[in-house]
Coordinates of N, CA and C in Angstrom, one line a residue:
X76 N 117.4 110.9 70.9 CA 117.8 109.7 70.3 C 119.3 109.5 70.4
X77 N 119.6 108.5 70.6 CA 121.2 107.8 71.0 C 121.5 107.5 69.2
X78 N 122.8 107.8 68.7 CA 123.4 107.7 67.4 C 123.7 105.7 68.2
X79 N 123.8 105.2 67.2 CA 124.1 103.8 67.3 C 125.3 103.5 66.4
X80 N 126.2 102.6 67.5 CA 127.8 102.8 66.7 C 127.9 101.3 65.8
X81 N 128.9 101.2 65.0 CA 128.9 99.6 64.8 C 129.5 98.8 65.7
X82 N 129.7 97.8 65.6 CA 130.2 97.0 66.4 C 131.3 96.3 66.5
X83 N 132.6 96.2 66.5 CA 133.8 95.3 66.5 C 133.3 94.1 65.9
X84 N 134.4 93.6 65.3 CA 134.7 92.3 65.1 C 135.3 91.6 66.1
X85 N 134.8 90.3 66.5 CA 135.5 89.9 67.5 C 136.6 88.5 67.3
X86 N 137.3 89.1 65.8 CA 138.5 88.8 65.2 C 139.2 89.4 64.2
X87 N 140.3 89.4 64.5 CA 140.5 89.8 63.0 C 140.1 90.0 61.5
X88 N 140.5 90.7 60.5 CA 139.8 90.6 59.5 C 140.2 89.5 58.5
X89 N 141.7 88.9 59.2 CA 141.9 87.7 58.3 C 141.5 86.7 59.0
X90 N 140.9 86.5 59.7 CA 140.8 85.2 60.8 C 140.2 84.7 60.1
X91 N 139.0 84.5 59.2 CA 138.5 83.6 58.3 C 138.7 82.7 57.5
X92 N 140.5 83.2 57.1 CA 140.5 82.9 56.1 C 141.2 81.2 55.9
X93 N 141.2 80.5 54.9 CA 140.5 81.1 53.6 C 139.0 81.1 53.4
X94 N 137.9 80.6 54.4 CA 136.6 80.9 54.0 C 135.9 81.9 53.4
X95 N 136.5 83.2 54.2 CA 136.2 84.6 53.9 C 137.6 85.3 54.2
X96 N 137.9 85.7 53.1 CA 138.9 87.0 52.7 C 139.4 87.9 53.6
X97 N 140.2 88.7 54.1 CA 140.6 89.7 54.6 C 139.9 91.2 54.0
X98 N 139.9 90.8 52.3 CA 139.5 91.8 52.0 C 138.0 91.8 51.9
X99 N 137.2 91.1 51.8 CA 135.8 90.6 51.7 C 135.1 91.2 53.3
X100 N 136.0 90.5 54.4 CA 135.4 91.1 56.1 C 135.8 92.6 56.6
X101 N 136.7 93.1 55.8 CA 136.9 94.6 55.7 C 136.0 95.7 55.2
X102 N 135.9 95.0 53.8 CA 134.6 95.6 53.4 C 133.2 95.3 53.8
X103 N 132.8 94.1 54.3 CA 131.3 94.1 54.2 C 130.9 94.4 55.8
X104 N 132.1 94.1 56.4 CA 131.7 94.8 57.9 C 132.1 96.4 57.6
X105 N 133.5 97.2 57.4 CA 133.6 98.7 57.9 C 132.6 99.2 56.7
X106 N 132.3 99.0 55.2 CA 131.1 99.2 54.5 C 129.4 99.0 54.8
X107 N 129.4 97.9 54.5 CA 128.0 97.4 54.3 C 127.6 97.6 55.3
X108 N 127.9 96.8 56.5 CA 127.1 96.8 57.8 C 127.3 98.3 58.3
X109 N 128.1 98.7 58.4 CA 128.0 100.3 58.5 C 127.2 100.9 58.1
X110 N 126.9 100.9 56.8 CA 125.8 101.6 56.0 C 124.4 100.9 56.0
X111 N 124.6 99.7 57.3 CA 122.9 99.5 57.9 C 123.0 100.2 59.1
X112 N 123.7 100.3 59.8 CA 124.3 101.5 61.2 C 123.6 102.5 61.0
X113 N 124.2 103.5 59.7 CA 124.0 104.5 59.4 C 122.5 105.0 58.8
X114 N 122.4 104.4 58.1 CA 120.8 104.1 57.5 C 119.7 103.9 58.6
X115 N 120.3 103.3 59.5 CA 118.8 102.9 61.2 C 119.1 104.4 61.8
X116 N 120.2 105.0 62.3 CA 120.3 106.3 63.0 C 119.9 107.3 61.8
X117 N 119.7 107.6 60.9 CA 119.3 108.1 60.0 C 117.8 108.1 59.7
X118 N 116.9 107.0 59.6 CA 116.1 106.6 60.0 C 115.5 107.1 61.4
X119 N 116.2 106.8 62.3 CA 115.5 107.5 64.0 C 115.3 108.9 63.6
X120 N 116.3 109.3 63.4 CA 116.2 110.6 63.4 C 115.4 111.4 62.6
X121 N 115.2 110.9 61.5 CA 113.8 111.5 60.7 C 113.0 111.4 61.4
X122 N 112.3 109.9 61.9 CA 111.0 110.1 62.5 C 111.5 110.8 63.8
X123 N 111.9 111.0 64.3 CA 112.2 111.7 65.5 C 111.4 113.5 65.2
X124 N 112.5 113.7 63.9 CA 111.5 115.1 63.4 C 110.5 115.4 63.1
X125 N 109.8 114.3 62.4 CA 108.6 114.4 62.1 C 107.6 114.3 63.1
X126 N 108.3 113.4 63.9 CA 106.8 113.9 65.6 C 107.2 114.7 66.0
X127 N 108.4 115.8 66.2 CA 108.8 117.3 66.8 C 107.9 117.9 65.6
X128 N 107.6 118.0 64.4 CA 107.2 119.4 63.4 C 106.3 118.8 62.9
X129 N 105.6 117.4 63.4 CA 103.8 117.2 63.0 C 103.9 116.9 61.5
X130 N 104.7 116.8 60.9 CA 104.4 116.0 59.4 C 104.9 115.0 58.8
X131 N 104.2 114.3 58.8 CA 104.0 113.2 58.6 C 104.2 112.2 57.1
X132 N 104.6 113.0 56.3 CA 104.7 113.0 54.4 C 105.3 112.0 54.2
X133 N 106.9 111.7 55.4 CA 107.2 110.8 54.7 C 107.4 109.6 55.7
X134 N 106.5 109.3 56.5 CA 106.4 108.0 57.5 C 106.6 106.8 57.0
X135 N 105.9 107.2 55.2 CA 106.2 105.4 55.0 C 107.2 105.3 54.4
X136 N 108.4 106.1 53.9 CA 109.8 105.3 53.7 C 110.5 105.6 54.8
X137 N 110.2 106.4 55.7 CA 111.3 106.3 57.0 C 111.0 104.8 57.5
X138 N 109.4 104.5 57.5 CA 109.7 103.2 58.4 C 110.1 101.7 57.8
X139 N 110.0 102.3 56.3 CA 110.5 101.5 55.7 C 112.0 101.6 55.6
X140 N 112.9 102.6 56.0 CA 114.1 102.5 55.8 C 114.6 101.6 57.8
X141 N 113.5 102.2 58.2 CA 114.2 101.8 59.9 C 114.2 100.5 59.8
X142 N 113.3 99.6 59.1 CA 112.9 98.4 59.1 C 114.1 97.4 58.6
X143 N 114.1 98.1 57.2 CA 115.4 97.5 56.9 C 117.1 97.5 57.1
X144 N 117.5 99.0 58.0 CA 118.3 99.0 58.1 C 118.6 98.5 59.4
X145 N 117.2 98.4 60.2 CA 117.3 97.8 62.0 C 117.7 96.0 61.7
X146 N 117.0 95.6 60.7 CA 117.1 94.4 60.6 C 118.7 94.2 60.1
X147 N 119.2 94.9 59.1 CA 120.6 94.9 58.7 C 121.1 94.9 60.0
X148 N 121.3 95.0 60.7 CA 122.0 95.6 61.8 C 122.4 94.5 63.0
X149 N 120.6 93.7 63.0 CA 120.7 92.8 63.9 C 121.3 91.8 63.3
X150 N 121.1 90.9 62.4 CA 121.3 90.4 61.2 C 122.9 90.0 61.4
X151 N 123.9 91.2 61.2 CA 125.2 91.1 60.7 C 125.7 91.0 62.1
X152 N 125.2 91.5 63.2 CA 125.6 91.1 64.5 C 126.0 90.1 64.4
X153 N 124.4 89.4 64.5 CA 124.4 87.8 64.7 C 125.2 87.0 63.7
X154 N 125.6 87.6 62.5 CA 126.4 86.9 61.6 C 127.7 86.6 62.1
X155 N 128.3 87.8 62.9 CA 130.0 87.8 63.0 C 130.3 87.1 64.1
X156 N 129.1 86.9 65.3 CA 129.3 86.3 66.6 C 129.1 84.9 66.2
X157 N 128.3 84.4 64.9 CA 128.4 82.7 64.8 C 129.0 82.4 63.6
X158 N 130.6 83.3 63.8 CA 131.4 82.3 63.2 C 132.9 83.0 63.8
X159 N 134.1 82.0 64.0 CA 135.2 81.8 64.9 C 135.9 81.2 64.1
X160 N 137.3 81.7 64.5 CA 138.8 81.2 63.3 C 138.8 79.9 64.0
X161 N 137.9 79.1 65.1 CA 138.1 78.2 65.6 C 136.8 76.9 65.5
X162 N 136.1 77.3 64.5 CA 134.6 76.9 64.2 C 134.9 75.7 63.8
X163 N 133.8 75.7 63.1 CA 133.7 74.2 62.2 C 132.5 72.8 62.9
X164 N 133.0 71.6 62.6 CA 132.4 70.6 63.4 C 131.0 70.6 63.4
X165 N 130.6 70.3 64.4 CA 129.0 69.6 64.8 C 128.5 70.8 66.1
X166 N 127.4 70.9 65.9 CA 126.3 71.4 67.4 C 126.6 70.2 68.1
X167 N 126.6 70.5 69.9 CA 126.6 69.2 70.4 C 125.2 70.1 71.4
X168 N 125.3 69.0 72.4 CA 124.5 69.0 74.0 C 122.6 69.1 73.5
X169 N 121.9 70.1 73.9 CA 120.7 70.6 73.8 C 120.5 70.9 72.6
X170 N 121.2 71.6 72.1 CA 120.7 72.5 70.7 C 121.3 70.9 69.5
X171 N 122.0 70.6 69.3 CA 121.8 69.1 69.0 C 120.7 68.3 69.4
X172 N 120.6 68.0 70.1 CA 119.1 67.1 70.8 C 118.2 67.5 69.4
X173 N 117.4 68.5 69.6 CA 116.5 69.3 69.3 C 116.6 69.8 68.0
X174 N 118.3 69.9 66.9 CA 117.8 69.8 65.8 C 117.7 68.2 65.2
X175 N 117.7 67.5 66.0 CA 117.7 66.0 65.8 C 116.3 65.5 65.7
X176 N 115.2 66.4 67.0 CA 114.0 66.1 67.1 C 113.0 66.7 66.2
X177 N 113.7 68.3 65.8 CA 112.6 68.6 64.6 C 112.8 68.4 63.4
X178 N 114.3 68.2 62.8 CA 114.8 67.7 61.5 C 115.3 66.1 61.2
X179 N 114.8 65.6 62.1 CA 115.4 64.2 61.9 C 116.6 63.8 62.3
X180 N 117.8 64.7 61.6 CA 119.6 64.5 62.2 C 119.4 65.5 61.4
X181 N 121.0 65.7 62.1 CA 122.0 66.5 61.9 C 122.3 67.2 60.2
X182 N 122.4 65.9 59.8 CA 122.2 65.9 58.0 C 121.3 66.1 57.1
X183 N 120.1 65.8 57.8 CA 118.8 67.0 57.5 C 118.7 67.9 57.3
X184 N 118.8 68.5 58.6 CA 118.8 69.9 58.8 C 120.1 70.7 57.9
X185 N 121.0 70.1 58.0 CA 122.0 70.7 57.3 C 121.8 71.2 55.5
X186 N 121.7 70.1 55.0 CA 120.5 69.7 53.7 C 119.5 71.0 53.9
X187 N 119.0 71.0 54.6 CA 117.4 71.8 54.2 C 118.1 73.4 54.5
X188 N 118.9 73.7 55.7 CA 119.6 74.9 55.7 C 120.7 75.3 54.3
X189 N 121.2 74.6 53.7 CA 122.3 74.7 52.4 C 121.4 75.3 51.4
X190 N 119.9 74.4 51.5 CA 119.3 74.8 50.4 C 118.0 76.3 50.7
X191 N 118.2 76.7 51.8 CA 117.1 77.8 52.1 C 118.4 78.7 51.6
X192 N 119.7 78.4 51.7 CA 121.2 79.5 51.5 C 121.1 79.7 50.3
X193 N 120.7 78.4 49.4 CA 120.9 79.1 47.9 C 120.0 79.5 47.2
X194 N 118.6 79.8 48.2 CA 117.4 80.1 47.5 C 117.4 81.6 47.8
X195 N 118.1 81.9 49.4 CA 117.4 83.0 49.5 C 118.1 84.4 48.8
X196 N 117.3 85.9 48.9 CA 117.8 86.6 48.2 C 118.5 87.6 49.5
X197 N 119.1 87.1 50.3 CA 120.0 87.8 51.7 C 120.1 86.8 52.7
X198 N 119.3 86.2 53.8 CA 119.5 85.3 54.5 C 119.3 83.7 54.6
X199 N 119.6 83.1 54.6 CA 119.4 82.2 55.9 C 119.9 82.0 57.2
X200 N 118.5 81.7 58.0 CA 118.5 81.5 59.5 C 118.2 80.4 60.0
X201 N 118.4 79.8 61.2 CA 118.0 78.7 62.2 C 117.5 79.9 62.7
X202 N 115.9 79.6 63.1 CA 115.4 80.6 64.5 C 115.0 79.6 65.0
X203 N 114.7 80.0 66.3 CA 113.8 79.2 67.4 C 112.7 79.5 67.8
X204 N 111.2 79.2 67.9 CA 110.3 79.8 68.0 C 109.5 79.4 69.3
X205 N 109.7 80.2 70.0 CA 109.3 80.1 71.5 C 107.8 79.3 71.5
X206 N 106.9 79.7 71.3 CA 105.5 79.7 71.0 C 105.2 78.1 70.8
X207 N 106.3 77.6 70.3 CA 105.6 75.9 69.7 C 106.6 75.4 69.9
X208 N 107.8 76.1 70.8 CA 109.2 74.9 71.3 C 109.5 74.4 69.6
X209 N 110.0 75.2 68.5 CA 110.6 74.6 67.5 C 111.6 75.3 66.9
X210 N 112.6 74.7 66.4 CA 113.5 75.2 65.3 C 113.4 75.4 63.8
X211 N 113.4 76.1 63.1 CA 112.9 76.2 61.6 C 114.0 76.9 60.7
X212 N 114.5 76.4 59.9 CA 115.5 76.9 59.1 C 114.3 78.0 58.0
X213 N 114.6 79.4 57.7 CA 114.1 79.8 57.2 C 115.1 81.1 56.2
X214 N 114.0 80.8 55.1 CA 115.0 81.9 53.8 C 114.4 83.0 53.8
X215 N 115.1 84.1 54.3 CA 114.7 85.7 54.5 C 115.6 86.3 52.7
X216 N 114.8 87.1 52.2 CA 115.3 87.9 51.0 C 115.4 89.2 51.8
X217 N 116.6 90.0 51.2 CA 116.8 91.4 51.5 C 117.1 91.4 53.3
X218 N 116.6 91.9 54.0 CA 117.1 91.4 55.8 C 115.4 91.2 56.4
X219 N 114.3 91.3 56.1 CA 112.9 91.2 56.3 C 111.9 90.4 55.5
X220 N 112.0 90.3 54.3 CA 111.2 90.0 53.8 C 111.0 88.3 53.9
X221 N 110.2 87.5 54.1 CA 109.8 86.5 54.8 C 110.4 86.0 56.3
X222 N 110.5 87.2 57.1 CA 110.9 86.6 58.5 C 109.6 86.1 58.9
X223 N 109.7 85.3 60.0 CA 108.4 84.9 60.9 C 108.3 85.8 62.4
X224 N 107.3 85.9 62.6 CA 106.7 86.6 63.6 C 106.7 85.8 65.3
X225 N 107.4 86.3 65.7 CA 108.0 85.5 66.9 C 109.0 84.6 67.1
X226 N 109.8 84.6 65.9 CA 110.5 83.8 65.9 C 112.4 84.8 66.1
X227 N 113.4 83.9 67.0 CA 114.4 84.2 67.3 C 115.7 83.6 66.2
X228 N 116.1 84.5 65.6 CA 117.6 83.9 65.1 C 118.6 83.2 66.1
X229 N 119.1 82.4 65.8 CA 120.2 81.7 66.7 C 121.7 81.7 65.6
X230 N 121.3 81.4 64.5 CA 122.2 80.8 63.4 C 121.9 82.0 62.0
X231 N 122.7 82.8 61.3 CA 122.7 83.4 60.4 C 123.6 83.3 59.6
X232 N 123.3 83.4 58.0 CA 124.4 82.9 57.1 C 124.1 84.2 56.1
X233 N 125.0 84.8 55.9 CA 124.6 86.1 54.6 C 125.0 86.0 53.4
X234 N 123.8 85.4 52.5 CA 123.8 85.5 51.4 C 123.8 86.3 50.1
X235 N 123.8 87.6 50.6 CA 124.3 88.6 49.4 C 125.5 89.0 49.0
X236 N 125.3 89.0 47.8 CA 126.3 88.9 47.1 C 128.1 89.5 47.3
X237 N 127.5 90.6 47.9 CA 128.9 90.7 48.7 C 129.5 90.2 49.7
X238 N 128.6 89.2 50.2 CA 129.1 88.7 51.2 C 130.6 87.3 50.8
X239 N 130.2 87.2 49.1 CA 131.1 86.4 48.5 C 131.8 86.2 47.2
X240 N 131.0 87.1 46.9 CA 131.3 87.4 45.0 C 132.8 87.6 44.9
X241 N 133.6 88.2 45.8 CA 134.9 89.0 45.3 C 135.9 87.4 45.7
X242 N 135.7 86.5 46.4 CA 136.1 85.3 46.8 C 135.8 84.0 46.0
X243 N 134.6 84.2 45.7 CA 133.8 82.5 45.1 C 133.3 82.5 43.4
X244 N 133.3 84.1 43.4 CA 132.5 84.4 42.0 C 131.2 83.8 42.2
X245 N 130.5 83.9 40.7 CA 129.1 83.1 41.3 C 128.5 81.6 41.9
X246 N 129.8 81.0 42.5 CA 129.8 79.6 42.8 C 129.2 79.8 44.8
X247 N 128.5 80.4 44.7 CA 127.5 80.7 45.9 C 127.7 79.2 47.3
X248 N 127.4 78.3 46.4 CA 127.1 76.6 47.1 C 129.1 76.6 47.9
X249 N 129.7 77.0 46.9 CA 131.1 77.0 47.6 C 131.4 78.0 49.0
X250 N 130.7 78.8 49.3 CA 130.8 80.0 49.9 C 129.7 78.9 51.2
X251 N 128.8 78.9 50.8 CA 128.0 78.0 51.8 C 128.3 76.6 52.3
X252 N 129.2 76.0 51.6 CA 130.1 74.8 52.3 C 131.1 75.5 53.0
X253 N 131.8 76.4 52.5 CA 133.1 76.9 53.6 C 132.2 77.5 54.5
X254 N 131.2 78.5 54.7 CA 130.7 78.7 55.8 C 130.9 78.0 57.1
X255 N 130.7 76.2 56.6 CA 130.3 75.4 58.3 C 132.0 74.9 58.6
X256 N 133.0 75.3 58.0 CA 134.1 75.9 58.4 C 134.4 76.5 59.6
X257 N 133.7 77.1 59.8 CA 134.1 78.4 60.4 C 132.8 78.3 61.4
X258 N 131.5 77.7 61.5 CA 130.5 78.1 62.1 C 131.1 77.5 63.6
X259 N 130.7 79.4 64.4 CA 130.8 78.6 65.9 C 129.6 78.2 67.0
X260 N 129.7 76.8 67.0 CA 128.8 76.5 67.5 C 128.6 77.0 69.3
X261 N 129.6 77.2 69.3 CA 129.1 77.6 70.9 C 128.5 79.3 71.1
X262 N 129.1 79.6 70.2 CA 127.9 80.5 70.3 C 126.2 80.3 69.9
X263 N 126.4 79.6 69.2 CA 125.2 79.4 68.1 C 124.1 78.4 69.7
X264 N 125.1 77.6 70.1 CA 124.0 76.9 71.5 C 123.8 77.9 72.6
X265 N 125.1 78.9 72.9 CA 124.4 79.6 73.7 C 123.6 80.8 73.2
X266 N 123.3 81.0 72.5 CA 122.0 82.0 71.8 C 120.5 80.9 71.8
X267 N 120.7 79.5 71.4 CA 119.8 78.7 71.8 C 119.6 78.9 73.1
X268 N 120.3 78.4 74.2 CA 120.2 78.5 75.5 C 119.4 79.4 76.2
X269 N 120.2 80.2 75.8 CA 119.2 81.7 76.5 C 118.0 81.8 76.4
X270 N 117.5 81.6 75.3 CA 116.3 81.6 74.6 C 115.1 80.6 75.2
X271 N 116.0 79.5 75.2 CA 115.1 78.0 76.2 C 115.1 78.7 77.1
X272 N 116.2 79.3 78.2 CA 115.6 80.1 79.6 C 115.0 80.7 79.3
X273 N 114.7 81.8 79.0 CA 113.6 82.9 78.9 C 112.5 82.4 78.9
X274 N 111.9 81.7 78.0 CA 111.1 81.2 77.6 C 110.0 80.1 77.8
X275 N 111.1 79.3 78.0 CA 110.5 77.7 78.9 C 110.6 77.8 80.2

């Protein structure tokens, strides 16, 4: 088994700001997401043991820890790559089109994404779901618990608590307006893009 490292920021830790803190992206990336890093390689490696020495006692919280910490993992990736000290604005080209065609406009979808952010208990996502050519804003609690099955994140927003408490206090909806600040859309269309290639 390969140890799995974290991942850079691909900005500074003040580059947010003032959306998100210097001190807020220091901690929830070299902390938190670390400690989903550590928790998934931690995870391998138990089950790793347990099929080397045949016992099997504790399979169901290792896979319950892989599950959650693998999801942590992907999760915060995707979080730090769709957003840029240069963000903000509108989706344009394809991935525009298409949240126009399954949400009506732009301000729909935005509306229905705001409100999956203040419901859920850890994410909201835009995924894209290959299977039925659709986009779906969807509220994940914790990093798993109501994902959908086949479906691709493109857009991720982290709604735990740390992700804003030390900045917004419990004013959550503030944290989720400064968000589309900062959201970079060109990434966020080319994670769409790809996805239409593969796919379609």
């Amino acid at each position: 088994m390969t140890d799995r490292s974290l991942v850079e920021l691909p900005y500074e830790y003040d580059a947010l700001e003032p959306a998100i803190s210097e001190q807020v992206l220091e901690w929830h990336h070299d902390v938190h997401h670390q400690g989903y890093v550590n928790g998934w390689n931690n995870a391998e490696q138990g089950l790793e043991e347990q099929r080397e020495n045949g016992d099997y006692s504790s399979t169901g919280s290792l896979l319950n820890s892989f599950t959650h910490n693998f999801c942590g993992n992907v999760l915060h990736e995707l979080f730090w790559e769709n957003m840029s000290p240069n963000g903000g604005g509108k989706p344009s080209g394809d991935l525009m089109e298409k949240i126009e065609e399954d949400f009506g406009s732009y301000e729909a979808w935005k509306k229905e994404f705001k409100a999956a952010a203040s419901s859920a208990s850890g994410w909201a996502l835009l995924v894209y779901i290959p299977r039925e050519d659709e986009l779906h804003n969807v509220a994940v609690d914790k990093h798993d618990d109501g994902a959908v099955w086949g479906a691709h994140p493109v857009l991720a927003l982290d709604v735990w608590e740390h992700s804003y408490y030390h900045d917004y206090g419990p004013k959550r909806g503030d944290f989720i307006d400064s968000f589309f600040d900062v959201v970079n859309w060109d990434n966020v269309e080319e994670n769409y893009s790809e996805l239409t290639e593969t796919f379609n």
